[in-house]
Amino acid sequence: MAEFVHLHVHTEYSLLDGAIRLGDLCQRAKDLGMPAVAVTDHGSMFGAVAFYMTAMDMGIKPIIGCEVYVAPGDVDDEEAHLRKDKPGGFHLVLLAKNNTGYKNLIKLVSKGYLEGFHYKPRVTKHWLNKHSEGLIALSACLAGEVPRKLMNEGLDAGVAMAREYEAIFPGNFYLELQHNGIGDQVRLNDLLIQCAEKTGLPLVATNDCHYLTAEDYEAHDTLLCIQTQKTVDDEKRFRMDTNQLYFKTPEEMEEAFAHVPEAIENTQRIAERCNLTIELGNYSFPAYELPEGVSMDEEFERLCREGLQKRIEVAPYEVDEKVYWDRLEYELGVIREMGFPAYFLIVQDFINWAKDNRIPVGPGRGSAAGSIVAWALRITNIDPIPYDLLFERFLNVERVSMPDIDVDFCERRRLEVVRYTAEKYGEDHVAQITTYGTMKAKAVIKDVGRALGLSFAETDRIAKLIPEDPNYLAQLLGVAKAKITVANAAKGVPELRQMAEDDSKVAKLIDISKRLEGMARHASTHAAGVVISEKPMTEYLPLYTGKKGEVVTQYDMKKVEKVGLIKFDFLGLRTMTVIEDCLDIIREQGREAPDLDTLALDDPKTYEIYSTGDTDGVFQVESSGMRKYLRMLKPNCFEDVIAMLALYRPGPLGSGMVDEFIKRKHGEVKVSYPHPSLEETLSPTYGVIVYQEQVMACAMIIGGYSLGQGDLLRRAMGKKIPEEMAKHRVSFVAGAEEKGIPKKTADEIFDLMEQFAAYGFNKSHSAAYALVSYYTAYLKAHFPVEFMAAIMSSEMNNTDKIIMYVNACRDMNIKVNPPNVNSGMARFSVKNGEILFAMAAIKNVGEEAINEIAAERDENGPFTDIFDFCERINLKRVTKRVLESLNKAGAFECFGCTRASIEEDLDRAVALAQKKAKEKDSGMLNMLDMLGGEGAGQPAPGPEPTDVPEWEDREKLSREKEVLGFFLTGHPLLAYKHEMRRLRLNTLMDCKTMPKGMEVKVPVIVPDFKEYITKKGDKMAFCTAEDLTCTGEVTMLPNVYAEAGELLREDRALLVEGKIDSRDEDSEARATPRFWPTA
Amino acid sequence: MTLLAKAVTSSDQPAPISIEEARLNDAKMTALEELIKRHHGQTPVVLRIGTPDSYVTMRLGNGWRVTPSQAFWKEADEWQLQ
């Protein structure tokens, strides 16, 4: 066993600073015979629990620490953290000796972020003094406070500072020696040894490890360039002054410190003093406030029973009450037995608060929609009984795990719910959860390429050679399964291999990328996860501040649960915002908005939307592939919509299940059942097993399983574990035989279940999302103008989507008018049955300007002309640039004059308005009024607006596009609308779903293109193409570019004949059509 | 890659005009004849007549050829809607 232990180590969790993976670290320590190893990331504990778990698994003692930043100031200075005159702070290594130390470390690190952040998360000596128990401190590198004093002010100053730290950490402060090849360090080591002799403080040897082996130096150096966004060739960039900050062997360390052997021995002693056990796997629920004298279970049951009674009373269909009450009692029993009433009470509390405060909440998400308790408590809004949604798919007594209720809130107001929980449970009891962005294969190539100074085109070309499809990569490698990694791609993709062989720069790029791939790159706030704790959050884990000032855990989702916190998923679902906005617009029109909670699910007009595939804006069914299947299926009941949502996935589509389902619905294939007893379960899907719940029900009906056991079978089938499957087959067949079903039939049914279980989908989730989809289809069918206005508002920043919806409006004969300063709103609105473009969607027009315009209009009536407008508006808020943008968008057309006239008058109007404002300020106008001068008391006649003919169409459209991002009142291609049919041309939208290599003819305009020079010196171009449906990319190879390059003038209508190149297509809905012209 | 305007004029594809069968009568046919005469040219015309079940396509004779300019399409749209 080695005597040396590394106590100062930066891992990948010192984001973009450390380049050591936790698993590799522990393995290396083990290989080198070290009994323990510490992790001391910069300022944070992001990797602490992950490290603890990894080390424990690998039989290495984990020492959890942190290299904190100490703000200048002495121990009595309570406000040192507030002083922000100097950036950063002094380094100090802290190690947790025990649980108390771990908790103190958590508190210090959290305070550093939440209270002391200035460039870096800083702690103060005052805080260190308060939270020093259980901690060991090392004086750190050259950037530590004691080293700085020694180096800058001499031995005595250093000794004094060392004593200050010793006073904070009595018996636990060590002077840190390093042997790292940095010139100054040699002098510092001498001073530290002298300091130790003067103070009696112990010495300890470390190596401030930032990478694992000496060979990783270059990768780490590149990582620093990625962090600082510089290239390796930049002479002024930040770099380490040494290449020795690697995880040295005990022999190397012992040799380096042969003259101070105690510094090596002390590493071992410190390791022995650090004995931390983190409790993992125990849950503690936040304290839910109960009425006096009432137990948790009693309150839970009361709310469930009252809730179900209300649900039954208002159900718009007939209800067999006994079925409902029996199911409730069963679920209550299971939830009580599992100890989860508190969880349900907490979830229902914030959901009902949101509903009571008119924050739209989705009807359900995931398996929770299968619970009648969730429905009774208004957690979900879908009755599980009519759709055979199963509770056991959600909570299974045979497989105890925490319930997981995901909730969709209106995207805009989601944070209000988070704030509510913080108010209810205490600010220090609620936090959002972090998520780490890692350097994945393509991303790491791009990052490293940039840092190495390769051109964008070169790096992009290499990144694109990394396949997206793991099966394809596996095929190239000749193996059954392969992960998408740089290493695998470099081995399997011939072009990439060749490039690396031919070009040393590419070889280096690949080598460094392999070393850095998969490491954490940055921490950000998870889009949904929120934790609520019983005790203050820092009793469990460290915190930091997110980009928007939110409090975020330093541990990710899985680790948060490991340390015993209960997480809740608060998702933001844009569709809920669309629905609420649509209902608001309907009310604004003086019409009655439908009550979606009691909406009957049999509306023919709604099903017509699905059957015709006219589903722009309809939740989950917008893609062209889905539209195609909807037109074939022609859904006419809610079960069909649920099924289609479950079936439209690669597995079922590839297996032919969807075609079979459609044929059965239309009677083209006879509906049959594997056994007559399965008819009731399988009839909603015409005998096809579509859902996991159906697999569970088959297990129960045929194999005599309980639904809980059926859930285990369903999971086993999904995971395809042969041993488990064999066991299940035996019990399934035995159960069937007991029911008198022959073995052969039972085997066949088992085979069938196994086949379908691979594709089976969670019906509870499908049903809940089908309901959201139905809401949107219903609104589109009955309130099309309001719905389209709402959906466009939700996609205001996505020009492609706006183009798509404006075109959909054209097809629906809904007029979309330009913005209008006299009636327009920030968002898309409805006026006289037509849509009014959103003012906030005009470039350069901010919220402040819109508010100013709306406030003045509401207070003093509509504006009469541009002079009136400029006079009444505060021109500091609505600047000249804003005025120009409004005019280009057509927002002044309400004055009855051309955009050209407004432009002509703009300078005059602004000058006059400013003059009048000046006169008003100086009191001149008041004086004239007072003296009863000519015209006093009456408005002076305003200046006459100029009458200039409108800009030519092309100019008008081009300016419109400049500020809206697209053509609104026309399009250069609109003139060719008929010709598209005559010439049988394709649209860019068509291209999205066409296979690679297919020949197409697409009329487009090319708003932008970039020219590149190939290695051979030829010019080629990458173009952005746009038509009436969406945007795409056209690659003009040198021969085509030479011939047709001169045609690339902005907004000129072109006909591109070419082949589809959809290599980067990752999903149909998001794909950008790419193609290259053949002539 | 070509200019769309050039592709349009050089194409010999017929110009399709659609109408619902129920809207077709003598007056409508006369109006169509006049429309075609006004835009007489070299491009053949196909008439797509919508029936409740499907569309039937009729290719008009050589004397009924047009120049499919934007003005032609504008008038064709109006003819369809009248």
PDB file of N, CA, C and O in Angstrom, chain A residues 250 261 475 1006:
ATOM      1  N   PRO A 250       3.031   7.601  -6.471  1.00  0.00           N
ATOM      2  CA  PRO A 250       3.616   7.816  -5.135  1.00  0.00           C
ATOM      3  C   PRO A 250       5.143   7.930  -5.211  1.00  0.00           C
ATOM      4  O   PRO A 250       5.743   8.744  -4.521  1.00  0.00           O
ATOM      5  N   PRO A 261      10.126  14.241   4.137  1.00  0.00           N
ATOM      6  CA  PRO A 261       9.288  13.030   4.089  1.00  0.00           C
ATOM      7  C   PRO A 261       7.980  13.179   4.857  1.00  0.00           C
ATOM      8  O   PRO A 261       6.982  12.535   4.532  1.00  0.00           O
ATOM      9  N   GLN A 475     -22.814  -1.134 -37.756  1.00  0.00           N
ATOM     10  CA  GLN A 475     -22.657  -1.834 -39.034  1.00  0.00           C
ATOM     11  C   GLN A 475     -21.253  -1.562 -39.609  1.00  0.00           C
ATOM     12  O   GLN A 475     -20.580  -2.481 -40.068  1.00  0.00           O
ATOM     13  N   VAL A1006     -33.312  32.861 -52.310  1.00  0.00           N
ATOM     14  CA  VAL A1006     -32.120  32.603 -51.505  1.00  0.00           C
ATOM     15  C   VAL A1006     -31.767  33.890 -50.763  1.00  0.00           C
ATOM     16  O   VAL A1006     -31.096  34.772 -51.299  1.00  0.00           O
TER      17      VAL A1006
END
